[in-house]
mmCIF file of C-alpha atoms in Angstrom:
data_model
loop_
_atom_site.group_PDB
_atom_site.id
_atom_site.type_symbol
_atom_site.label_atom_id
_atom_site.label_comp_id
_atom_site.label_asym_id
_atom_site.label_seq_id
_atom_site.Cartn_x
_atom_site.Cartn_y
_atom_site.Cartn_z
ATOM 1 C CA MET A 5 93.511 109.716 94.231
ATOM 2 C CA THR A 6 95.294 110.839 91.052
ATOM 3 C CA ALA A 7 98.266 109.108 89.452
ATOM 4 C CA TRP A 8 100.487 112.023 90.517
ATOM 5 C CA GLU A 9 99.384 111.677 94.137
ATOM 6 C CA VAL A 10 100.054 107.931 94.065
ATOM 7 C CA ALA A 11 103.532 108.557 92.637
ATOM 8 C CA ALA A 12 104.257 111.189 95.297
ATOM 9 C CA ILE A 13 103.260 108.872 98.157
ATOM 10 C CA LEU A 14 105.217 105.939 96.706
ATOM 11 C CA ALA A 15 108.348 108.079 96.289
ATOM 12 C CA ALA A 16 108.023 109.475 99.799
ATOM 13 C CA GLY A 17 107.540 105.954 101.175
ATOM 14 C CA LEU A 18 110.601 104.669 99.316
ATOM 15 C CA ALA A 19 112.803 107.425 100.724
ATOM 16 C CA ALA A 20 111.321 107.099 104.212
ATOM 17 C CA GLY A 21 111.814 103.331 104.312
ATOM 18 C CA ALA A 22 115.477 103.669 103.359
ATOM 19 C CA ILE A 23 116.099 106.417 105.923
ATOM 20 C CA ASN A 24 114.320 104.479 108.674
ATOM 21 C CA ALA A 25 116.501 101.416 108.077
ATOM 22 C CA VAL A 26 119.700 103.453 108.426
ATOM 23 C CA VAL A 27 118.693 106.046 111.014
ATOM 24 C CA GLY A 28 115.005 106.773 111.538
ATOM 25 C CA SER A 29 113.010 109.963 110.855
ATOM 26 C CA GLY A 30 111.441 108.695 107.635
ATOM 27 C CA SER A 31 108.078 110.004 108.828
ATOM 28 C CA LEU A 32 109.419 113.521 108.312
ATOM 29 C CA ILE A 33 109.103 112.757 104.596
ATOM 30 C CA THR A 34 105.867 110.788 104.372
ATOM 31 C CA PHE A 35 103.822 112.694 106.958
ATOM 32 C CA PRO A 36 104.317 116.153 105.355
ATOM 33 C CA THR A 37 103.661 114.598 101.943
ATOM 34 C CA LEU A 38 100.269 113.286 103.061
ATOM 35 C CA VAL A 39 99.387 116.610 104.685
ATOM 36 C CA ALA A 40 100.408 118.481 101.511
ATOM 37 C CA LEU A 41 98.085 116.235 99.524
ATOM 38 C CA GLY A 42 95.169 117.332 101.695
ATOM 39 C CA TYR A 43 94.913 114.674 104.382
ATOM 40 C CA PRO A 44 93.931 115.967 107.853
ATOM 41 C CA PRO A 45 96.938 115.830 110.224
ATOM 42 C CA ILE A 46 95.533 113.101 112.491
ATOM 43 C CA VAL A 47 94.493 110.937 109.532
ATOM 44 C CA ALA A 48 97.880 111.518 107.893
ATOM 45 C CA ASN A 49 99.757 110.626 111.071
ATOM 46 C CA VAL A 50 97.717 107.494 111.753
ATOM 47 C CA SER A 51 97.802 106.263 108.140
ATOM 48 C CA ASN A 52 101.513 106.976 107.902
ATOM 49 C CA ASN A 53 102.219 105.063 111.110
ATOM 50 C CA ILE A 54 100.404 101.986 109.846
ATOM 51 C CA GLY A 55 102.135 102.231 106.469
ATOM 52 C CA MET A 56 105.561 102.286 108.130
ATOM 53 C CA VAL A 57 105.127 98.749 109.454
ATOM 54 C CA ALA A 58 105.954 97.150 106.090
ATOM 55 C CA GLY A 59 109.242 99.027 105.823
ATOM 56 C CA GLY A 60 110.062 98.082 109.399
ATOM 57 C CA VAL A 61 109.732 94.397 108.536
ATOM 58 C CA THR A 62 112.148 94.612 105.596
ATOM 59 C CA SER A 63 114.589 96.688 107.671
ATOM 60 C CA VAL A 64 114.647 94.024 110.388
ATOM 61 C CA LEU A 65 115.069 91.236 107.841
ATOM 62 C CA GLY A 66 117.933 93.115 106.220
ATOM 63 C CA TYR A 67 119.717 93.369 109.577
ATOM 64 C CA ARG A 68 119.196 89.753 110.650
ATOM 65 C CA PRO A 69 122.927 88.913 110.977
ATOM 66 C CA GLU A 70 123.394 91.812 113.431
ATOM 67 C CA LEU A 71 120.429 90.661 115.527
ATOM 68 C CA ALA A 72 122.108 87.340 116.361
ATOM 69 C CA GLY A 73 122.647 86.926 120.095
ATOM 70 C CA GLN A 74 120.359 89.811 121.092
ATOM 71 C CA ARG A 75 117.172 87.848 121.673
ATOM 72 C CA ARG A 76 117.111 87.968 125.471
ATOM 73 C CA ARG A 77 117.656 91.701 125.868
ATOM 74 C CA LEU A 78 115.363 92.582 122.964
ATOM 75 C CA LEU A 79 112.553 90.559 124.522
ATOM 76 C CA ARG A 80 112.968 92.627 127.696
ATOM 77 C CA LEU A 81 113.304 95.969 125.913
ATOM 78 C CA GLY A 82 110.514 95.053 123.513
ATOM 79 C CA VAL A 83 108.046 95.006 126.393
ATOM 80 C CA GLY A 84 108.967 98.622 127.114
ATOM 81 C CA SER A 85 108.516 99.554 123.455
ATOM 82 C CA VAL A 86 105.069 97.949 123.261
ATOM 83 C CA LEU A 87 103.790 99.487 126.497
ATOM 84 C CA GLY A 88 105.182 102.885 125.543
ATOM 85 C CA SER A 89 103.620 102.712 122.096
ATOM 86 C CA LEU A 90 100.187 101.974 123.564
ATOM 87 C CA ALA A 91 100.503 104.969 125.879
ATOM 88 C CA GLY A 92 101.658 107.200 123.030
ATOM 89 C CA GLY A 93 98.843 106.086 120.754
ATOM 90 C CA PHE A 94 96.227 107.003 123.332
ATOM 91 C CA LEU A 95 97.949 110.362 123.897
ATOM 92 C CA LEU A 96 97.679 111.090 120.175
ATOM 93 C CA LEU A 97 93.918 110.834 120.373
ATOM 94 C CA LEU A 98 93.591 112.666 123.693
ATOM 95 C CA LEU A 99 96.092 115.535 123.559
ATOM 96 C CA PRO A 100 96.471 118.474 121.142
ATOM 97 C CA ALA A 101 99.453 118.332 118.793
ATOM 98 C CA GLU A 102 100.861 121.495 120.395
ATOM 99 C CA ALA A 103 101.686 119.498 123.527
ATOM 100 C CA PHE A 104 104.788 117.976 121.929
ATOM 101 C CA LYS A 105 105.918 120.934 119.776
ATOM 102 C CA VAL A 106 108.503 122.038 122.329
ATOM 103 C CA ILE A 107 109.402 118.627 123.761
ATOM 104 C CA VAL A 108 110.065 116.765 120.498
ATOM 105 C CA PRO A 109 112.867 119.014 119.109
ATOM 106 C CA VAL A 110 114.565 118.952 122.525
ATOM 107 C CA LEU A 111 114.423 115.142 122.599
ATOM 108 C CA ILE A 112 115.913 114.867 119.108
ATOM 109 C CA ALA A 113 118.678 117.362 119.943
ATOM 110 C CA LEU A 114 119.507 115.405 123.102
ATOM 111 C CA ALA A 115 119.563 112.175 121.089
ATOM 112 C CA CYS A 116 122.006 113.687 118.576
ATOM 113 C CA VAL A 117 124.322 114.712 121.410
ATOM 114 C CA MET A 118 124.034 111.200 122.862
ATOM 115 C CA VAL A 119 125.054 109.667 119.528
ATOM 116 C CA VAL A 120 128.098 111.964 119.255
ATOM 117 C CA VAL A 121 129.382 111.377 122.790
ATOM 118 C CA GLN A 122 128.322 107.715 122.889
ATOM 119 C CA PRO A 123 131.828 106.133 122.691
ATOM 120 C CA ARG A 124 133.224 108.218 125.582
ATOM 121 C CA LEU A 125 130.084 108.043 127.694
ATOM 122 C CA GLN A 126 129.829 104.306 127.159
ATOM 123 C CA ALA A 127 133.453 103.877 128.281
ATOM 124 C CA TRP A 128 132.782 106.033 131.346
ATOM 125 C CA LEU A 129 129.715 103.984 132.306
ATOM 126 C CA SER A 130 131.588 100.712 131.802
ATOM 127 C CA ALA A 131 134.426 101.899 134.034
ATOM 128 C CA ARG A 132 131.987 102.689 136.852
ATOM 129 C CA GLN A 133 130.225 99.309 136.649
ATOM 130 C CA ASP A 134 131.724 96.161 138.125
ATOM 131 C CA GLU A 135 129.872 94.067 135.557
ATOM 132 C CA PRO A 136 128.217 95.867 132.610
ATOM 133 C CA ARG A 137 124.670 94.610 132.143
ATOM 134 C CA ALA A 138 124.018 93.032 128.769
ATOM 135 C CA ASP A 139 120.450 94.390 128.755
ATOM 136 C CA GLY A 140 121.381 97.961 129.692
ATOM 137 C CA GLY A 141 119.692 97.906 133.092
ATOM 138 C CA PRO A 142 116.543 99.710 134.320
ATOM 139 C CA TRP A 143 117.529 103.146 132.989
ATOM 140 C CA LEU A 144 117.708 101.861 129.422
ATOM 141 C CA TRP A 145 114.327 100.127 129.825
ATOM 142 C CA ALA A 146 112.818 103.404 131.041
ATOM 143 C CA GLY A 147 114.355 105.261 128.116
ATOM 144 C CA VAL A 148 113.059 102.712 125.609
ATOM 145 C CA PHE A 149 109.602 102.998 127.170
ATOM 146 C CA ALA A 150 109.729 106.803 126.801
ATOM 147 C CA ALA A 151 110.881 106.437 123.184
ATOM 148 C CA GLY A 152 107.919 104.095 122.659
ATOM 149 C CA VAL A 153 105.527 106.740 123.997
ATOM 150 C CA TYR A 154 106.978 109.255 121.561
ATOM 151 C CA GLY A 155 106.906 106.717 118.723
ATOM 152 C CA GLY A 156 103.272 105.850 119.347
ATOM 153 C CA TYR A 157 102.384 109.537 119.419
ATOM 154 C CA PHE A 158 104.249 110.688 116.310
ATOM 155 C CA GLY A 159 107.356 108.614 115.665
ATOM 156 C CA ALA A 160 109.543 110.833 113.487
ATOM 157 C CA ALA A 161 113.155 110.568 114.674
ATOM 158 C CA GLN A 162 112.382 107.914 117.274
ATOM 159 C CA GLY A 163 115.196 105.967 115.613
ATOM 160 C CA VAL A 164 117.663 108.730 116.483
ATOM 161 C CA VAL A 165 116.489 108.647 120.097
ATOM 162 C CA LEU A 166 116.752 104.849 120.262
ATOM 163 C CA VAL A 167 120.233 104.720 118.732
ATOM 164 C CA GLY A 168 121.403 107.301 121.237
ATOM 165 C CA LEU A 169 119.991 105.339 124.180
ATOM 166 C CA LEU A 170 121.059 101.890 123.039
ATOM 167 C CA GLY A 171 124.521 103.051 121.991
ATOM 168 C CA ILE A 172 125.255 104.459 125.429
ATOM 169 C CA PHE A 173 123.827 101.727 127.647
ATOM 170 C CA LEU A 174 124.803 98.677 125.580
ATOM 171 C CA ASP A 175 128.416 97.615 125.205
ATOM 172 C CA ASP A 176 128.090 96.600 121.571
ATOM 173 C CA HIS A 177 128.968 97.536 117.981
ATOM 174 C CA LEU A 178 126.979 100.402 116.449
ATOM 175 C CA GLN A 179 125.669 98.206 113.631
ATOM 176 C CA ARG A 180 124.221 95.743 116.158
ATOM 177 C CA VAL A 181 122.737 98.703 118.024
ATOM 178 C CA ASN A 182 121.161 99.867 114.764
ATOM 179 C CA ALA A 183 119.696 96.409 114.196
ATOM 180 C CA ALA A 184 118.166 96.475 117.678
ATOM 181 C CA LYS A 185 116.788 99.953 116.964
ATOM 182 C CA ASN A 186 115.057 98.673 113.824
ATOM 183 C CA LEU A 187 113.349 95.850 115.719
ATOM 184 C CA LEU A 188 112.207 98.067 118.593
ATOM 185 C CA SER A 189 110.933 100.706 116.142
ATOM 186 C CA LEU A 190 108.979 97.993 114.329
ATOM 187 C CA LEU A 191 107.373 96.891 117.602
ATOM 188 C CA VAL A 192 106.362 100.484 118.340
ATOM 189 C CA ASN A 193 104.869 101.046 114.889
ATOM 190 C CA PHE A 194 103.127 97.668 114.800
ATOM 191 C CA THR A 195 101.569 98.156 118.243
ATOM 192 C CA ALA A 196 100.376 101.659 117.375
ATOM 193 C CA ALA A 197 99.058 100.376 114.039
ATOM 194 C CA LEU A 198 96.895 97.756 115.757
ATOM 195 C CA LEU A 199 95.536 100.400 118.119
ATOM 196 C CA PHE A 200 94.846 102.930 115.356
ATOM 197 C CA THR A 201 93.118 100.326 113.194
ATOM 198 C CA VAL A 202 90.528 99.906 115.935
ATOM 199 C CA ILE A 203 90.003 103.405 117.332
ATOM 200 C CA ALA A 204 91.416 105.999 114.902
ATOM 201 C CA PRO A 205 90.476 107.383 111.448
ATOM 202 C CA VAL A 206 92.526 105.622 108.746
ATOM 203 C CA ASP A 207 92.807 106.224 104.995
ATOM 204 C CA TRP A 208 93.633 102.762 103.672
ATOM 205 C CA TRP A 209 94.672 103.971 100.208
ATOM 206 C CA ALA A 210 97.339 106.122 101.838
ATOM 207 C CA VAL A 211 98.363 103.148 103.991
ATOM 208 C CA LEU A 212 98.684 100.949 100.906
ATOM 209 C CA PHE A 213 100.983 103.259 98.955
ATOM 210 C CA VAL A 214 103.100 104.236 101.958
ATOM 211 C CA SER A 215 103.483 100.513 102.697
ATOM 212 C CA LEU A 216 104.566 99.671 99.159
ATOM 213 C CA GLY A 217 107.142 102.458 99.150
ATOM 214 C CA THR A 218 108.588 101.667 102.578
ATOM 215 C CA LEU A 219 108.628 97.946 101.809
ATOM 216 C CA VAL A 220 111.209 98.489 99.070
ATOM 217 C CA GLY A 221 112.952 101.379 100.820
ATOM 218 C CA GLY A 222 113.488 99.419 104.035
ATOM 219 C CA PHE A 223 115.237 96.604 102.180
ATOM 220 C CA VAL A 224 117.462 98.986 100.203
ATOM 221 C CA GLY A 225 118.276 101.059 103.286
ATOM 222 C CA ALA A 226 119.311 97.992 105.281
ATOM 223 C CA LYS A 227 121.713 96.963 102.518
ATOM 224 C CA ILE A 228 123.304 100.411 102.535
ATOM 225 C CA GLY A 229 123.360 100.875 106.308
ATOM 226 C CA ARG A 230 125.076 97.560 107.030
ATOM 227 C CA ARG A 231 128.055 98.622 104.912
ATOM 228 C CA MET A 232 128.600 101.946 106.693
ATOM 229 C CA PRO A 233 131.551 102.265 109.109
ATOM 230 C CA PRO A 234 130.479 103.335 112.635
ATOM 231 C CA ARG A 235 131.838 106.882 112.220
ATOM 232 C CA VAL A 236 129.978 107.402 108.951
ATOM 233 C CA LEU A 237 126.779 105.933 110.363
ATOM 234 C CA ARG A 238 127.093 108.149 113.450
ATOM 235 C CA ALA A 239 127.538 111.232 111.220
ATOM 236 C CA VAL A 240 124.476 110.304 109.138
ATOM 237 C CA ILE A 241 122.394 109.860 112.290
ATOM 238 C CA VAL A 242 123.372 113.303 113.597
ATOM 239 C CA CYS A 243 122.745 115.008 110.231
ATOM 240 C CA VAL A 244 119.283 113.469 109.962
ATOM 241 C CA GLY A 245 118.569 114.472 113.547
ATOM 242 C CA VAL A 246 119.491 118.102 112.839
ATOM 243 C CA VAL A 247 117.268 118.118 109.741
ATOM 244 C CA ALA A 248 114.447 116.671 111.851
ATOM 245 C CA ILE A 249 114.802 119.478 114.409
ATOM 246 C CA VAL A 250 114.761 122.173 111.713
ATOM 247 C CA LYS A 251 111.754 120.550 110.052
ATOM 248 C CA LEU A 252 109.770 120.294 113.263
ATOM 249 C CA VAL A 253 110.622 123.801 114.501
ATOM 250 C CA TYR A 254 110.346 125.757 111.256
ATOM 251 C CA GLY A 255 107.989 123.481 109.257
#
C-alpha cells in the first residue's frame, strides 16, 4: 500500500466517521474509495464494515448525554439490530449484489420521506394511541430488525433508515433519536464485523486505516451534530439520503 493510498483511505474514513455520527451513509465514501484502489467489492465491503466500528464507538461516546434514560428501549431494539445484522451478513455471502440494487434506493427514498413527515406522522400516531409506547411497539422492532439486515448486508444509509423509523415511532427529541441511531448502528456494524472476521475475506490494512479515520471523524461529527437544531439536522439527513440514492443508482 502506497503513502497516497493510505492518505486516501484515512481521508475517506475521517469524512465517513463524521457523516455517520450526524446522519449515516459514510460507507458511500469509504466503500467506493476502497473499490477505486483495487479492492474486490466483497473484500472492500467487509473490510469497510469492520473499520466502521471504531467510528461508531466515538459517535456513541459523543452522544452520551442524549442516551440518558433510553437504556430499556435500546436493550429491546438492540436485540433486533443484532439479529438483523447476523441475517444480513449471511446474505452478503450467499446472494449476488444485484439482489439489493433496486431495493436499497427505494428504502433510502422511503426513509427520507419518513424523516420529512416525521413530526406530523408522529403526532397522528400519538393521537390514535391511548398510551404511546416508550419503546415504539412491535412495528418499530420489526423495522429496526429490517434495518439491521440491510446494515449487515451493506450498511450505507442505514442511519437514514433508522432515524426515519425511530423519529416516527418514538415520542422524543430528534437529537435523542440520533443518539439511539448511533448506538443501534454500532451494534449492527460490530455484530457484522465479528461474523466477517470468522467467515469472510478481510484486508486488515484497509481495516486499520478506515478505523483510524472514522475514529477521529466520529468524535468530530458527534460534536457538530449535537449542536444542530432539529430542522437543520432533518435537512442534512434528507440531503445525504438523496445523495446516497443518486450514488447507488448512477454509481
